[in-house]
């Protein structure tokens, strides 16, 4: 009798694990249904970045801009059908990498049709892009579902580049549960990529006193070419390192939302720590990315597995 009772309990536990695995994220969600998913994503991302290293920042930004609007549901990938979608928002004007996601999805559909969500592809591609650029590698739980709504007005949830530290803490800490250390680390994602001059016009127009004068003059000269001109966030804009924080220490943050992190007593010590200790930055960035990847998830019957990432089924 005791052996039967133990066997029954084990069976119930096993069923419970299987049920959780079907409706929640797990580290090996596609282990049976599409075991080569991560290898396929990594291969295509690496090929794309070898041709254009600047795409690493685009793929990272794609994941961030997806998760902060309606959660991590690949809504940013949907093309407009009536009106405008998220990708048409000026806030997403600098997002790149859509064609890389398309290529990955095509490969996956040929091998594991109707199995891997576009939302998971975006999360995995961002991780692999960061690693390719020299950043940390971290395991990603998968099992997200794809959303069916994408509206330009929803991008109001994205934090604008003019926010100060207090406002950034409201968005990241109060509203979404990040720690302050994770907020600063996620901002450090700007260690790769560049900003459009449109995003820093407020600093140039007002001759921002928090910017180092020679740096501000250099920005003004570059941006005289037009709002769509881009400015690298730091001097190693295709390498994921801690140079971004050293730039902040020198009052050379490109955006208001960058430099405010060093000017504010709430975050200055964290910037100093990351500038001195890259491993600490990498650890907290990793933790922040893992938390971001679970924002407002659609699981089970709440979403779908798109066959084409650009349109709902």
Short mmCIF file of N, CA and C in Angstrom, two decimals, residues 83-145:
data_model
loop_
_atom_site.label_atom_id
_atom_site.label_comp_id
_atom_site.label_asym_id
_atom_site.label_seq_id
_atom_site.Cartn_x
_atom_site.Cartn_y
_atom_site.Cartn_z
N UNK A 83 -5.29 51.48 -39.65
CA UNK A 83 -4.64 52.51 -38.84
C UNK A 83 -3.15 52.26 -38.78
N UNK A 84 -2.58 52.34 -37.58
CA UNK A 84 -1.13 52.20 -37.43
C UNK A 84 -0.81 51.25 -36.29
N UNK A 85 0.32 50.59 -36.40
CA UNK A 85 0.75 49.63 -35.39
C UNK A 85 1.91 50.21 -34.57
N UNK A 86 2.38 49.45 -33.61
CA UNK A 86 3.46 49.91 -32.74
C UNK A 86 4.70 50.30 -33.52
N UNK A 87 5.04 49.52 -34.55
CA UNK A 87 6.28 49.77 -35.28
C UNK A 87 6.23 51.08 -36.06
N UNK A 88 5.03 51.66 -36.24
CA UNK A 88 4.90 52.93 -36.94
C UNK A 88 5.08 54.14 -36.02
N UNK A 89 5.20 53.90 -34.72
CA UNK A 89 5.37 54.98 -33.76
C UNK A 89 6.74 55.62 -33.88
N UNK A 90 6.84 56.94 -33.76
CA UNK A 90 8.15 57.59 -33.74
C UNK A 90 9.06 57.04 -32.65
N UNK A 91 8.46 56.55 -31.56
CA UNK A 91 9.26 55.98 -30.47
C UNK A 91 9.98 54.71 -30.90
N UNK A 92 9.50 54.08 -31.97
CA UNK A 92 10.13 52.86 -32.46
C UNK A 92 10.90 53.10 -33.76
N UNK A 93 11.16 54.35 -34.07
CA UNK A 93 11.85 54.68 -35.30
C UNK A 93 13.26 54.15 -35.37
N UNK A 94 13.89 53.95 -34.21
CA UNK A 94 15.27 53.47 -34.19
C UNK A 94 15.37 51.96 -34.01
N UNK A 95 14.23 51.29 -33.91
CA UNK A 95 14.23 49.84 -33.72
C UNK A 95 14.58 49.16 -35.05
N UNK A 96 15.47 48.18 -35.00
CA UNK A 96 15.89 47.47 -36.20
C UNK A 96 15.93 45.96 -35.92
N UNK A 97 16.07 45.20 -36.98
CA UNK A 97 16.23 43.76 -36.82
C UNK A 97 15.00 42.95 -37.20
N UNK A 98 13.98 43.60 -37.73
CA UNK A 98 12.76 42.87 -38.08
C UNK A 98 13.06 41.75 -39.08
N UNK A 99 13.94 42.04 -40.04
CA UNK A 99 14.22 41.05 -41.07
C UNK A 99 14.97 39.85 -40.50
N UNK A 100 15.74 40.05 -39.44
CA UNK A 100 16.42 38.93 -38.80
C UNK A 100 15.40 38.02 -38.13
N UNK A 101 14.43 38.61 -37.45
CA UNK A 101 13.37 37.83 -36.81
C UNK A 101 12.59 37.06 -37.87
N UNK A 102 12.29 37.71 -38.99
CA UNK A 102 11.58 37.04 -40.08
C UNK A 102 12.34 35.81 -40.56
N UNK A 103 13.64 35.95 -40.73
CA UNK A 103 14.46 34.84 -41.23
C UNK A 103 14.47 33.68 -40.23
N UNK A 104 14.61 34.02 -38.95
CA UNK A 104 14.59 32.98 -37.92
C UNK A 104 13.25 32.24 -37.94
N UNK A 105 12.18 33.00 -38.01
CA UNK A 105 10.85 32.40 -37.98
C UNK A 105 10.64 31.48 -39.19
N UNK A 106 11.11 31.89 -40.35
CA UNK A 106 10.98 31.05 -41.54
C UNK A 106 11.71 29.72 -41.36
N UNK A 107 12.90 29.77 -40.80
CA UNK A 107 13.65 28.54 -40.54
C UNK A 107 12.90 27.65 -39.55
N UNK A 108 12.38 28.26 -38.49
CA UNK A 108 11.68 27.48 -37.47
C UNK A 108 10.40 26.87 -38.01
N UNK A 109 9.67 27.61 -38.82
CA UNK A 109 8.42 27.08 -39.38
C UNK A 109 8.70 25.92 -40.32
N UNK A 110 9.85 25.93 -40.98
CA UNK A 110 10.19 24.83 -41.88
C UNK A 110 10.54 23.57 -41.10
N UNK A 111 11.00 23.72 -39.86
CA UNK A 111 11.44 22.58 -39.07
C UNK A 111 10.49 22.22 -37.94
N UNK A 112 9.85 23.22 -37.34
CA UNK A 112 8.93 22.99 -36.22
C UNK A 112 7.68 23.84 -36.44
N UNK A 113 6.86 23.52 -37.43
CA UNK A 113 5.73 24.39 -37.79
C UNK A 113 4.76 24.62 -36.64
N UNK A 114 4.37 25.91 -36.49
CA UNK A 114 3.37 26.27 -35.50
C UNK A 114 3.76 26.01 -34.06
N UNK A 115 5.05 26.04 -33.77
CA UNK A 115 5.52 25.63 -32.44
C UNK A 115 6.15 26.76 -31.63
N UNK A 116 7.06 27.50 -32.23
CA UNK A 116 7.83 28.52 -31.50
C UNK A 116 7.21 29.89 -31.71
N UNK A 117 6.95 30.60 -30.62
CA UNK A 117 6.33 31.92 -30.72
C UNK A 117 7.32 32.97 -31.18
N UNK A 118 6.80 33.99 -31.82
CA UNK A 118 7.63 35.13 -32.23
C UNK A 118 8.18 35.85 -31.00
N UNK A 119 7.41 35.88 -29.92
CA UNK A 119 7.85 36.54 -28.69
C UNK A 119 9.10 35.86 -28.13
N UNK A 120 9.13 34.52 -28.18
CA UNK A 120 10.32 33.81 -27.72
C UNK A 120 11.50 34.06 -28.65
N UNK A 121 11.24 34.14 -29.95
CA UNK A 121 12.31 34.41 -30.91
C UNK A 121 12.95 35.77 -30.60
N UNK A 122 12.14 36.78 -30.32
CA UNK A 122 12.65 38.12 -30.02
C UNK A 122 13.52 38.08 -28.76
N UNK A 123 13.05 37.39 -27.72
CA UNK A 123 13.81 37.30 -26.46
C UNK A 123 15.14 36.58 -26.66
N UNK A 124 15.12 35.47 -27.39
CA UNK A 124 16.35 34.71 -27.63
C UNK A 124 17.32 35.49 -28.51
N UNK A 125 16.80 36.17 -29.52
CA UNK A 125 17.67 36.93 -30.43
C UNK A 125 18.35 38.07 -29.70
N UNK A 126 17.64 38.73 -28.78
CA UNK A 126 18.24 39.82 -28.00
C UNK A 126 19.38 39.30 -27.14
N UNK A 127 19.14 38.16 -26.48
CA UNK A 127 20.18 37.55 -25.64
C UNK A 127 21.41 37.21 -26.46
N UNK A 128 21.20 36.60 -27.62
CA UNK A 128 22.33 36.19 -28.46
C UNK A 128 23.06 37.39 -29.05
N UNK A 129 22.32 38.47 -29.33
CA UNK A 129 22.96 39.70 -29.84
C UNK A 129 23.86 40.32 -28.79
N UNK A 130 23.38 40.37 -27.54
CA UNK A 130 24.19 40.90 -26.44
C UNK A 130 25.46 40.07 -26.26
N UNK A 131 25.31 38.76 -26.29
CA UNK A 131 26.46 37.88 -26.10
C UNK A 131 27.46 38.04 -27.25
N UNK A 132 26.96 38.13 -28.46
CA UNK A 132 27.85 38.30 -29.62
C UNK A 132 28.66 39.59 -29.50
N UNK A 133 28.04 40.63 -28.93
CA UNK A 133 28.72 41.92 -28.80
C UNK A 133 29.68 41.97 -27.61
N UNK A 134 29.76 40.88 -26.85
CA UNK A 134 30.69 40.83 -25.73
C UNK A 134 30.04 40.86 -24.37
N UNK A 135 28.71 40.86 -24.33
CA UNK A 135 27.99 40.93 -23.07
C UNK A 135 27.76 39.58 -22.43
N UNK A 136 26.99 39.54 -21.35
CA UNK A 136 26.77 38.29 -20.61
C UNK A 136 25.82 37.35 -21.35
N UNK A 137 26.01 36.07 -21.13
CA UNK A 137 25.10 35.04 -21.64
C UNK A 137 24.23 34.59 -20.48
N UNK A 138 22.95 34.46 -20.70
CA UNK A 138 22.04 34.06 -19.63
C UNK A 138 20.97 33.15 -20.20
N UNK A 139 20.56 32.19 -19.39
CA UNK A 139 19.49 31.29 -19.81
C UNK A 139 18.16 32.02 -19.87
N UNK A 140 17.34 31.65 -20.84
CA UNK A 140 16.03 32.30 -21.01
C UNK A 140 14.93 31.26 -20.92
N UNK A 141 13.96 31.51 -20.07
CA UNK A 141 12.78 30.67 -20.04
C UNK A 141 11.91 31.00 -21.25
N UNK A 142 11.33 29.99 -21.86
CA UNK A 142 10.50 30.17 -23.03
C UNK A 142 9.11 29.61 -22.79
N UNK A 143 8.22 29.90 -23.73
CA UNK A 143 6.83 29.49 -23.60
C UNK A 143 5.87 30.66 -23.72
N UNK A 144 6.39 31.83 -24.16
CA UNK A 144 5.53 33.00 -24.34
C UNK A 144 4.56 32.77 -25.51
N UNK A 145 3.47 33.48 -25.46
CA UNK A 145 2.50 33.45 -26.56
C UNK A 145 2.52 34.81 -27.25
#
